[in-house]
Coordinates of C-alpha atoms in Angstrom, one line a residue:
M1 CA -27.9 280.9 136.4
R2 CA -26.5 283.3 133.8
K3 CA -23.1 283.3 135.5
S4 CA -23.0 279.5 135.6
F5 CA -23.8 279.4 131.9
E6 CA -21.1 282.0 131.2
K7 CA -18.6 279.9 133.1
F8 CA -19.6 276.8 131.2
I9 CA -19.1 278.7 127.9
D10 CA -15.7 279.9 129.1
L11 CA -14.6 276.4 130.1
L12 CA -15.9 275.1 126.8
K13 CA -13.8 277.9 125.1
I14 CA -10.7 276.7 127.0
F15 CA -11.3 273.1 126.0
A16 CA -11.9 274.1 122.4
V17 CA -8.7 276.1 122.1
I18 CA -6.7 273.2 123.5
A19 CA -8.4 270.7 121.2
I20 CA -7.8 272.8 118.1
M21 CA -4.2 273.3 119.1
Y22 CA -3.7 269.5 119.6
F23 CA -5.6 268.4 116.4
S24 CA -3.9 271.0 114.3
T25 CA -0.5 269.8 115.3
G26 CA -0.9 266.2 114.4
S27 CA 2.3 264.6 115.7
T28 CA 2.4 265.7 119.4
V29 CA 2.0 262.2 120.9
R30 CA 4.6 260.6 118.6
V31 CA 7.2 263.3 119.2
A32 CA 6.6 263.4 123.0
T33 CA 7.1 259.6 123.0
E34 CA 10.4 259.9 121.1
Y35 CA 11.6 262.6 123.5
F36 CA 10.6 260.4 126.5
F37 CA 12.8 257.6 125.4
E38 CA 15.7 259.8 124.0
S39 CA 16.0 262.3 126.8
K40 CA 13.9 263.0 129.9
F41 CA 15.1 266.6 129.9
Q42 CA 14.0 267.2 126.3
F43 CA 10.7 265.4 127.2
F44 CA 9.9 267.8 130.1
Y45 CA 11.1 270.8 128.0
F46 CA 8.7 269.7 125.3
L47 CA 5.8 269.6 127.8
L48 CA 6.9 273.0 129.2
I49 CA 6.7 274.5 125.7
W50 CA 3.2 273.1 125.2
A51 CA 2.1 274.3 128.6
V52 CA 3.4 277.9 128.1
S53 CA 1.9 278.0 124.6
I54 CA -1.5 276.8 125.6
F55 CA -1.5 279.4 128.4
A56 CA -0.5 282.1 126.0
I57 CA -3.1 281.3 123.3
I58 CA -5.9 280.9 125.9
A59 CA -4.9 284.3 127.4
F60 CA -5.3 285.9 124.0
A61 CA -8.6 284.2 123.5
F62 CA -9.9 285.7 126.8
K63 CA -8.5 289.2 126.0
K64 CA -11.1 291.8 125.2
N65 CA -11.5 292.2 121.4
S66 CA -9.3 295.1 120.2
P67 CA -7.2 295.9 117.1
S68 CA -4.1 294.4 118.7
K69 CA -5.9 291.2 119.5
I70 CA -7.3 290.9 116.0
I71 CA -3.8 291.2 114.5
V72 CA -2.2 288.7 116.9
V73 CA -4.9 286.1 116.9
T74 CA -5.2 286.3 113.0
L75 CA -1.5 285.7 112.7
L76 CA -1.7 282.8 115.1
G77 CA -4.6 281.4 113.1
I78 CA -2.7 281.8 109.8
S79 CA 0.4 280.1 111.4
G80 CA -1.7 277.2 112.6
F81 CA -3.5 276.8 109.3
A82 CA -0.3 276.9 107.2
L83 CA 1.5 274.3 109.3
D84 CA -1.6 272.2 109.8
L85 CA -2.1 272.2 106.0
H86 CA 1.5 271.2 105.4
Y87 CA 1.2 268.3 107.8
T88 CA -2.1 267.1 106.4
I89 CA -0.7 267.0 102.8
M90 CA 2.9 266.0 103.4
G91 CA 2.4 263.8 106.6
D92 CA 5.3 265.7 108.2
C93 CA 6.1 269.0 109.8
L94 CA 7.6 272.0 108.0
T95 CA 11.4 272.0 108.1
V96 CA 14.1 274.2 106.6
E97 CA 14.8 271.4 104.2
S98 CA 11.2 271.0 103.2
M99 CA 10.9 274.7 102.6
S100 CA 13.9 274.3 100.2
F101 CA 12.1 271.3 98.6
L102 CA 8.8 273.2 98.2
W103 CA 10.6 276.2 96.6
S104 CA 12.3 273.9 94.1
E105 CA 8.9 272.4 93.3
K106 CA 7.3 275.8 92.8
S107 CA 6.6 275.2 89.1
Y108 CA 4.1 272.6 90.2
A109 CA 2.2 275.0 92.5
S110 CA -1.0 275.4 90.4
E111 CA -1.1 271.6 89.8
A112 CA -0.7 271.0 93.6
L113 CA -3.4 273.5 94.4
T114 CA -6.0 271.8 92.1
M115 CA -5.1 268.4 93.4
Y116 CA -4.8 269.0 97.2
W117 CA -7.5 271.6 97.8
Q118 CA -9.8 268.9 99.3
L119 CA -7.2 268.0 101.8
G120 CA -7.2 271.6 103.0
L121 CA -10.8 271.5 104.2
W122 CA -10.1 270.1 107.7
P123 CA -7.3 272.6 108.4
L124 CA -9.6 275.3 107.1
I125 CA -12.4 274.2 109.4
R126 CA -10.0 274.1 112.3
L127 CA -8.9 277.7 111.5
I128 CA -12.5 278.9 111.4
I129 CA -13.2 277.3 114.8
F130 CA -10.0 278.7 116.3
L131 CA -10.9 282.3 115.1
V132 CA -14.6 282.0 116.2
V133 CA -13.7 280.6 119.7
S134 CA -10.9 283.3 120.1
F135 CA -13.2 286.2 119.3
I136 CA -16.3 285.1 121.2
P137 CA -16.5 287.6 124.1
S138 CA -15.8 286.1 127.5
G139 CA -18.3 286.3 130.3
S140 CA -15.7 285.8 133.1
D141 CA -12.8 287.8 134.3
F142 CA -9.8 285.3 134.5
K143 CA -7.1 287.6 136.0
I144 CA -4.6 284.7 135.6
F145 CA -4.8 285.2 131.8
S146 CA -4.4 289.0 131.8
G147 CA -1.7 291.7 131.6
W148 CA 1.9 290.8 131.9
R149 CA 1.2 287.1 132.2
R150 CA -0.2 287.0 128.7
T151 CA 2.7 288.9 127.2
I152 CA 5.4 287.0 129.0
S153 CA 3.9 283.6 128.2
F154 CA 3.5 284.5 124.5
L155 CA 7.1 285.8 124.3
L156 CA 8.4 282.7 126.1
S157 CA 6.6 280.3 123.8
I158 CA 8.1 282.1 120.8
L159 CA 11.6 282.0 122.4
F160 CA 11.3 278.3 123.3
V161 CA 10.1 277.2 119.8
F162 CA 12.9 279.3 118.2
E163 CA 15.5 277.6 120.4
V164 CA 14.3 274.1 119.5
S165 CA 13.8 274.7 115.8
A166 CA 17.2 276.5 115.3
S167 CA 19.1 273.3 116.0
I168 CA 19.9 271.8 112.6
D169 CA 20.3 268.4 114.1
G170 CA 17.1 268.5 116.1
K171 CA 13.5 267.7 115.4
G172 CA 12.7 271.3 114.4
I173 CA 9.1 272.3 115.1
D174 CA 7.9 268.7 114.8
G175 CA 5.1 268.2 117.4
L176 CA 5.2 271.8 118.7
P177 CA 2.1 273.9 118.9
V178 CA 1.6 275.1 115.3
H179 CA -0.1 278.4 116.2
V180 CA 3.0 279.8 117.8
S181 CA 5.6 278.0 115.6
L182 CA 5.6 279.7 112.2
I183 CA 7.2 283.0 113.3
P184 CA 10.0 281.4 115.3
F185 CA 10.4 278.9 112.5
F186 CA 11.1 281.6 109.9
A187 CA 13.5 283.3 112.4
A188 CA 15.3 279.9 112.9
M189 CA 15.3 279.3 109.2
T190 CA 16.9 282.7 108.6
K191 CA 19.5 282.0 111.3
V192 CA 20.4 278.5 109.9
T193 CA 20.6 279.8 106.4
L194 CA 22.9 282.7 107.4
E195 CA 25.1 280.4 109.4
Y196 CA 25.4 278.0 106.4
K197 CA 28.6 279.0 104.8
I198 CA 28.8 278.7 101.1
T199 CA 32.3 277.3 100.6
P200 CA 33.9 277.1 97.2
R201 CA 34.1 273.7 95.6
K202 CA 37.4 271.8 96.0
E203 CA 39.6 271.3 93.0
V204 CA 39.9 267.9 91.4
S205 CA 42.8 266.0 93.0
I206 CA 42.3 262.5 91.7
P207 CA 44.8 261.8 88.9
I208 CA 43.9 260.8 85.4
T209 CA 45.9 257.6 84.8
S210 CA 44.5 256.3 81.5
H211 CA 42.8 257.5 78.3
S212 CA 39.1 258.0 78.6
K213 CA 37.2 254.8 77.8
I214 CA 34.7 256.5 75.4
D215 CA 33.9 259.8 73.8
N216 CA 30.3 260.4 74.8
I217 CA 29.3 259.7 78.4
I218 CA 25.6 260.3 79.1
L219 CA 23.7 260.1 82.3
I220 CA 19.9 260.1 82.0
V221 CA 18.0 260.7 85.3
D222 CA 14.3 260.1 84.9
E223 CA 11.6 261.3 87.2
S224 CA 9.6 259.0 89.4
I225 CA 10.2 255.8 87.5
R226 CA 10.0 252.7 89.6
G227 CA 12.3 249.8 88.6
D228 CA 9.6 247.2 88.5
F229 CA 7.6 249.2 85.9
I230 CA 10.3 248.6 83.2
D231 CA 9.2 245.6 81.2
L232 CA 12.7 244.1 81.3
N233 CA 12.2 243.6 85.0
Y234 CA 8.4 243.0 85.3
N235 CA 6.1 243.0 82.3
R236 CA 3.8 245.8 83.1
K237 CA 3.3 246.5 79.3
T238 CA 4.8 249.9 79.8
T239 CA 8.1 249.7 77.8
P240 CA 7.4 247.3 74.9
Y241 CA 10.1 248.9 72.7
L242 CA 12.8 248.1 75.2
L243 CA 11.8 244.5 75.0
T244 CA 12.4 244.5 71.3
I245 CA 16.0 245.6 71.8
K246 CA 16.7 243.8 75.1
E247 CA 19.8 242.1 73.7
E248 CA 21.4 245.5 73.3
I249 CA 20.7 246.6 76.9
I250 CA 22.8 245.9 79.9
N251 CA 20.1 245.7 82.5
Y252 CA 21.1 245.7 86.2
G253 CA 17.5 245.1 87.2
L254 CA 16.1 246.8 90.3
A255 CA 18.4 249.3 91.9
M256 CA 18.2 251.6 95.0
S257 CA 18.3 255.4 94.6
S258 CA 20.3 257.4 97.1
Y259 CA 17.2 259.4 98.2
N260 CA 13.5 259.1 98.0
R261 CA 13.1 262.5 96.4
S262 CA 14.6 264.4 93.5
N263 CA 16.7 267.1 95.3
G264 CA 18.7 264.6 97.3
S265 CA 19.2 262.1 94.5
N266 CA 20.2 264.6 91.8
A267 CA 22.5 266.4 94.2
I268 CA 24.4 263.2 95.1
L269 CA 24.6 262.2 91.4
R270 CA 26.0 265.6 90.4
M271 CA 28.2 266.4 93.4
G272 CA 29.5 263.0 94.4
I273 CA 29.8 261.4 97.9
G274 CA 30.0 257.9 99.4
P275 CA 27.2 256.6 101.6
E276 CA 29.4 256.3 104.7
E277 CA 30.7 259.9 104.3
F278 CA 27.2 261.3 103.6
T279 CA 25.8 259.7 106.8
S280 CA 28.7 260.8 108.9
P281 CA 29.4 264.2 110.5
D282 CA 31.2 265.0 107.3
G283 CA 28.0 264.6 105.2
R284 CA 27.9 268.3 104.3
N285 CA 31.0 267.7 102.2
L286 CA 28.5 267.0 99.5
F287 CA 28.3 270.7 99.0
T288 CA 32.1 271.2 98.9
N289 CA 33.3 268.2 96.9
P290 CA 34.3 268.7 93.3
L291 CA 31.3 268.6 90.9
I292 CA 30.9 266.0 88.1
W293 CA 31.4 269.0 85.7
Q294 CA 34.8 269.7 87.1
Y295 CA 35.9 266.2 86.6
A296 CA 34.5 266.2 83.1
R297 CA 36.2 269.3 82.0
K298 CA 39.6 268.3 83.5
A299 CA 39.3 265.0 81.5
G300 CA 38.7 267.0 78.3
Y301 CA 34.9 266.5 78.1
R302 CA 32.5 269.3 77.2
A303 CA 30.1 269.5 80.2
I304 CA 26.4 269.7 79.1
Y305 CA 23.3 269.8 81.3
L306 CA 19.9 269.3 79.8
D307 CA 16.7 269.8 81.8
A308 CA 13.4 268.7 80.3
Q309 CA 11.6 269.2 83.6
K310 CA 11.8 272.8 84.7
S311 CA 13.0 276.2 83.4
S312 CA 15.2 277.3 86.3
Y313 CA 17.9 275.9 88.6
N314 CA 16.7 273.1 90.9
D315 CA 18.0 270.4 93.2
Y316 CA 20.6 272.7 94.7
M317 CA 22.1 273.9 91.5
D318 CA 23.1 277.6 91.5
D319 CA 25.1 280.1 89.6
A320 CA 28.3 278.9 91.2
E321 CA 27.7 275.3 89.9
A322 CA 26.4 276.5 86.5
A323 CA 29.8 278.3 86.0
H324 CA 31.4 274.8 85.7
I325 CA 29.0 273.8 82.9
D326 CA 29.8 274.5 79.3
T327 CA 26.3 274.2 77.9
L328 CA 23.1 274.4 80.0
L329 CA 19.8 274.0 78.2
W330 CA 16.2 273.9 79.4
I331 CA 14.2 271.8 77.0
K332 CA 10.8 272.8 75.9
S333 CA 8.4 271.3 73.4
R334 CA 6.0 273.1 71.1
D335 CA 3.6 270.2 71.8
G336 CA 3.4 271.0 75.5
K337 CA 5.1 269.9 78.7
E338 CA 4.0 266.3 78.3
S339 CA 6.3 266.1 75.2
S340 CA 9.4 267.7 76.7
D341 CA 11.1 264.3 77.1
H342 CA 10.6 263.6 73.4
A343 CA 12.2 267.0 72.5
A344 CA 15.1 266.1 74.8
A345 CA 15.5 262.8 73.0
W346 CA 15.9 264.6 69.7
K347 CA 18.4 267.1 71.2
L348 CA 20.3 264.2 72.7
R349 CA 20.6 262.5 69.3
E350 CA 21.9 265.7 67.8
L351 CA 24.6 266.1 70.5
I352 CA 25.7 262.4 70.3
N353 CA 26.2 262.8 66.5
S354 CA 28.2 266.1 67.0
P355 CA 32.0 265.9 67.1
G356 CA 34.1 266.1 70.3
K357 CA 34.1 264.4 73.7
K358 CA 31.0 265.2 75.8
F359 CA 29.6 264.4 79.2
I360 CA 25.8 265.0 79.2
Y361 CA 23.5 265.0 82.2
L362 CA 19.8 264.9 81.2
V363 CA 17.0 265.4 83.7
K364 CA 13.8 264.0 82.3
S365 CA 10.3 265.2 83.0
G366 CA 9.2 261.6 83.4
A367 CA 6.2 260.5 85.4
H368 CA 5.9 263.2 88.1
F369 CA 2.6 263.0 89.9
H370 CA -0.1 264.0 88.8
Y371 CA 0.4 261.3 86.2
E372 CA -2.6 262.5 84.0
N373 CA -0.6 265.7 83.3
T374 CA 2.3 263.8 81.8
Y375 CA 0.8 262.3 78.6
P376 CA -1.7 263.2 76.0
D377 CA -5.3 262.0 76.3
R378 CA -5.0 260.1 73.1
E379 CA -2.3 257.9 74.8
R380 CA -4.7 256.7 77.5
I381 CA -4.1 253.0 76.8
F382 CA -4.8 251.5 80.2
K383 CA -8.2 252.3 81.7
P384 CA -9.8 253.4 84.0
V385 CA -7.6 256.2 85.0
M386 CA -7.5 259.0 87.6
E387 CA -9.4 262.2 87.0
K388 CA -7.1 264.9 85.9
G389 CA -6.2 267.3 88.7
F390 CA -7.7 265.2 91.5
P391 CA -6.2 262.6 93.8
T392 CA -7.6 259.1 94.1
K393 CA -7.8 256.2 96.6
D394 CA -8.5 253.7 93.8
R395 CA -5.3 251.7 93.2
Q396 CA -6.3 250.4 89.8
K397 CA -6.8 254.0 88.5
L398 CA -3.5 255.1 90.1
V399 CA -1.6 252.3 88.5
N400 CA -3.2 252.7 85.1
S401 CA -2.4 256.4 85.0
Y402 CA 1.2 255.6 86.1
R403 CA 1.6 253.0 83.4
N404 CA 0.2 255.3 80.7
S405 CA 2.7 258.0 81.8
I406 CA 5.7 255.6 81.6
R407 CA 4.6 254.3 78.3
W408 CA 4.6 257.8 76.9
T409 CA 7.6 259.4 78.7
V410 CA 9.9 256.4 78.8
N411 CA 9.0 254.0 76.0
E412 CA 8.5 256.7 73.4
F413 CA 11.5 258.5 74.6
F414 CA 13.8 255.6 74.0
K415 CA 12.1 254.8 70.7
I416 CA 13.0 258.3 69.5
L417 CA 16.5 258.3 71.0
L418 CA 17.8 254.9 70.0
K419 CA 16.2 254.0 66.6
D420 CA 19.1 253.7 64.1
L421 CA 21.5 255.5 66.5
S422 CA 25.1 254.4 66.6
L423 CA 26.5 254.1 70.1
E424 CA 29.9 253.0 69.1
N425 CA 31.5 256.0 70.8
T426 CA 28.8 256.5 73.4
I427 CA 27.7 255.0 76.7
I428 CA 24.4 255.8 78.3
I429 CA 23.6 255.2 81.9
Y430 CA 19.9 255.3 82.7
T431 CA 18.2 255.5 86.1
S432 CA 15.5 257.5 87.9
D433 CA 15.7 259.9 90.8
H434 CA 13.5 257.8 92.9
G435 CA 10.6 255.3 92.8
Q436 CA 7.0 255.6 93.8
N437 CA 4.7 254.4 96.6
L438 CA 1.7 253.1 94.6
F439 CA -0.3 252.5 97.8
D440 CA 2.2 249.9 98.8
D441 CA 1.5 250.7 102.4
S442 CA -1.5 252.0 104.4
F443 CA -1.1 255.7 103.6
R444 CA -4.0 255.9 101.1
D445 CA -5.2 259.1 102.8
T446 CA -2.2 261.1 101.6
M447 CA -1.2 261.7 98.0
L448 CA 2.4 262.0 98.8
L449 CA 3.7 259.1 96.7
H450 CA 7.4 259.8 97.3
G451 CA 9.6 262.1 99.3
R452 CA 8.2 261.5 102.7
S453 CA 10.7 262.7 105.4
K454 CA 9.5 260.1 107.8
N455 CA 8.1 256.6 107.5
S456 CA 9.0 256.2 103.8
I457 CA 9.1 252.8 102.3
P458 CA 11.7 251.2 99.9
Q459 CA 9.3 251.3 97.0
E460 CA 9.9 255.1 97.0
A461 CA 13.6 254.4 96.2
I462 CA 13.4 251.4 93.8
V463 CA 14.6 252.5 90.4
P464 CA 15.9 251.1 87.1
M465 CA 19.6 250.8 86.2
M466 CA 20.4 250.2 82.6
I467 CA 23.4 250.8 80.3
F468 CA 23.4 251.3 76.5
T469 CA 26.5 251.1 74.4
H470 CA 27.8 249.5 71.1
D471 CA 31.4 249.6 72.3
K472 CA 32.2 245.9 72.4
D473 CA 34.8 246.1 75.2
L474 CA 32.7 248.2 77.5
K475 CA 29.6 246.2 76.7
K476 CA 31.4 243.0 77.7
V477 CA 32.9 244.3 81.0
F478 CA 29.6 245.8 82.2
A479 CA 27.5 242.8 81.0
D480 CA 29.8 240.4 82.9
M481 CA 28.9 242.2 86.1
V482 CA 25.1 241.9 85.6
A483 CA 25.2 238.3 86.8
V484 CA 27.0 239.4 90.0
N485 CA 25.1 242.6 90.7
Y486 CA 21.6 242.0 89.4
N487 CA 19.0 243.7 91.7
K488 CA 21.8 245.0 93.9
C489 CA 23.1 248.3 92.6
S490 CA 22.9 251.8 94.0
H491 CA 23.0 255.4 92.8
Y492 CA 26.2 255.8 94.8
Q493 CA 28.0 253.7 92.2
I494 CA 27.1 256.0 89.3
F495 CA 29.5 258.9 90.1
P496 CA 32.5 256.7 90.5
T497 CA 31.6 254.8 87.3
I498 CA 31.6 258.0 85.3
L499 CA 34.9 259.1 86.7
Y500 CA 36.4 255.7 85.8
L501 CA 35.0 256.0 82.2
M502 CA 36.7 259.5 82.0
G503 CA 40.1 258.0 82.8
Y504 CA 40.5 258.7 86.5
D505 CA 42.4 256.3 88.7
K506 CA 39.8 253.6 89.6
E507 CA 41.4 252.6 92.9
I508 CA 41.6 256.1 94.2
V509 CA 38.1 256.9 92.9
T510 CA 36.6 253.9 94.8
Q511 CA 38.6 254.8 97.9
R512 CA 37.4 258.4 97.8
Y513 CA 33.8 257.8 96.8
Y514 CA 32.3 254.3 96.5
K515 CA 32.3 251.2 94.3
T516 CA 31.7 251.4 90.6
L517 CA 29.2 249.4 88.6
L518 CA 32.1 247.1 87.8
D519 CA 32.7 246.2 91.4
K520 CA 30.9 243.4 93.2
M521 CA 28.2 244.4 95.6
T522 CA 28.0 242.3 98.7
E523 CA 25.1 244.1 100.4
P524 CA 22.6 246.8 99.5
V525 CA 23.4 250.4 100.4
G526 CA 20.0 251.6 101.4
Y527 CA 18.7 255.1 100.9
C528 CA 18.1 258.4 102.8
E529 CA 14.9 260.4 103.5
G530 CA 14.4 263.9 104.9
N531 CA 17.1 266.5 105.1
V532 CA 19.8 266.9 102.5
R533 CA 21.6 270.2 103.4
Y534 CA 20.5 270.5 107.0
G535 CA 20.0 267.9 109.7
K536 CA 21.1 264.3 110.2
H537 CA 21.5 261.9 107.3
I538 CA 20.3 258.5 108.2
L539 CA 20.7 255.6 105.8
K540 CA 17.6 253.4 105.8
K541 CA 18.4 249.8 105.7
V542 CA 16.8 247.6 103.0
D543 CA 16.4 243.9 102.5
P544 CA 19.1 242.4 100.2
D545 CA 16.3 240.9 98.1
F546 CA 14.7 244.0 96.5
T547 CA 12.0 241.8 94.9
K548 CA 10.4 241.4 98.4
Y549 CA 9.2 245.0 98.0
I550 CA 7.3 244.3 94.8
D551 CA 3.7 243.6 95.7
P552 CA 2.4 240.5 93.8
E553 CA -1.0 242.2 93.8
L554 CA 0.3 244.6 91.2
M555 CA 0.3 241.8 88.6
E556 CA -3.5 241.8 88.9
Y557 CA -3.5 245.5 88.1
T558 CA -1.2 245.2 85.1
K559 CA -2.6 242.3 83.2

């Protein structure tokens, strides 16, 4: 009777280990289905990895408790917890690119911890169950799980996962058993990083064929501002100041960002590449093409970079790129982070009024989630709002917090910047790095409102596109194109437009990169999700009518 009970417990132990492995991984069935339709070899290889990994982990679970077992099983548990937690929060597996993204967002670590800790409860419970099941003494002697078989199966599982995850064009560790994936993932990440050759930037080869069109060229890239939350496009009561000066604004309506997250969009805006080239095998030319700073300096402009968001390099900027910048400033405000955009507006005014030709790239702090951390409590105009530091599934609270954030970081920014400011010798191009998913789909269980590497939606890429200038000639030529390109423009047009304004040959610029904002758009470009430096770049197609992505229900939330 006792032996029967022990066998039952051991069978239950095997079942529990398999169940924990499966539920901790999250995407097994989806990835297996993808492999099945893509390649039968990859499909059976995927199943083999799972079989070997299950055998290895069960073998360790049935090993007698010892110091070596404690070390190995604890490492397996930590690996499973880390990858399980990442998938639970991000809705995607860990990749080399997402590691780069997380590192660039490290300044938000404490904010993320306070906001996402609740989502870590299930991964933590699965970790505890895994450790308890693994350390419960076994009543049976399963020789199949002992000795060399355990060692060989464990080493094979590590080797198999490494081989799959080391391919920069593959699926990485997506769908693979998380408990054996972290160690080979870091090994694969090291391999890929070392193989990635840092190539010097090419020199500017496009000729300057005319005088620069204007002295001050300014690109303002906001953070997480969706195009339909600018009152000029949809009246959400977020930017009333812009409505009062709408006759002075050249508004291209809703536009499409190049990426659904900051690092991709800012890299493309600074480094320059066309959508066809980026999504081709030559897409990594993004990291060898001449920088916007190189073009600016060759055209006689002082290259200035202002960052009101962080206090270190981000979005793939490094020392090599910074060497091409004349002035690099990280903007801080004595009134706290929520006022850094306002400090940037004052600095921008000062630079505009200073002598000399200048190209200025400003990264705003904007409405980065969590929205309640981006504006003072006294500016809580729309209520009810989210609880500071916590996620919500209440769309009304989410939208109200987002509106308050935009009113403070966008409306007040422009009020400071533009009031009584002469733009006779200045042109400002304003956009955002990406949009937001304000529960526009069914993913209310995740707080990842942009930047998903898979299953993203166009709302994550819908951004504003506006131009400000008092130069009559430029104002006319850009305004004339609004009727043609309203609700059709793309980030990919900004880099060529800036080069044209600097005096570079427009025909060569458009051939080398893409259309400018002065060229007719016949169809939308779409946007990318996922990898930037590593992996495939796939352009997600979008409907030519961007307004189809604007949920009418939002009008009820913004009355």
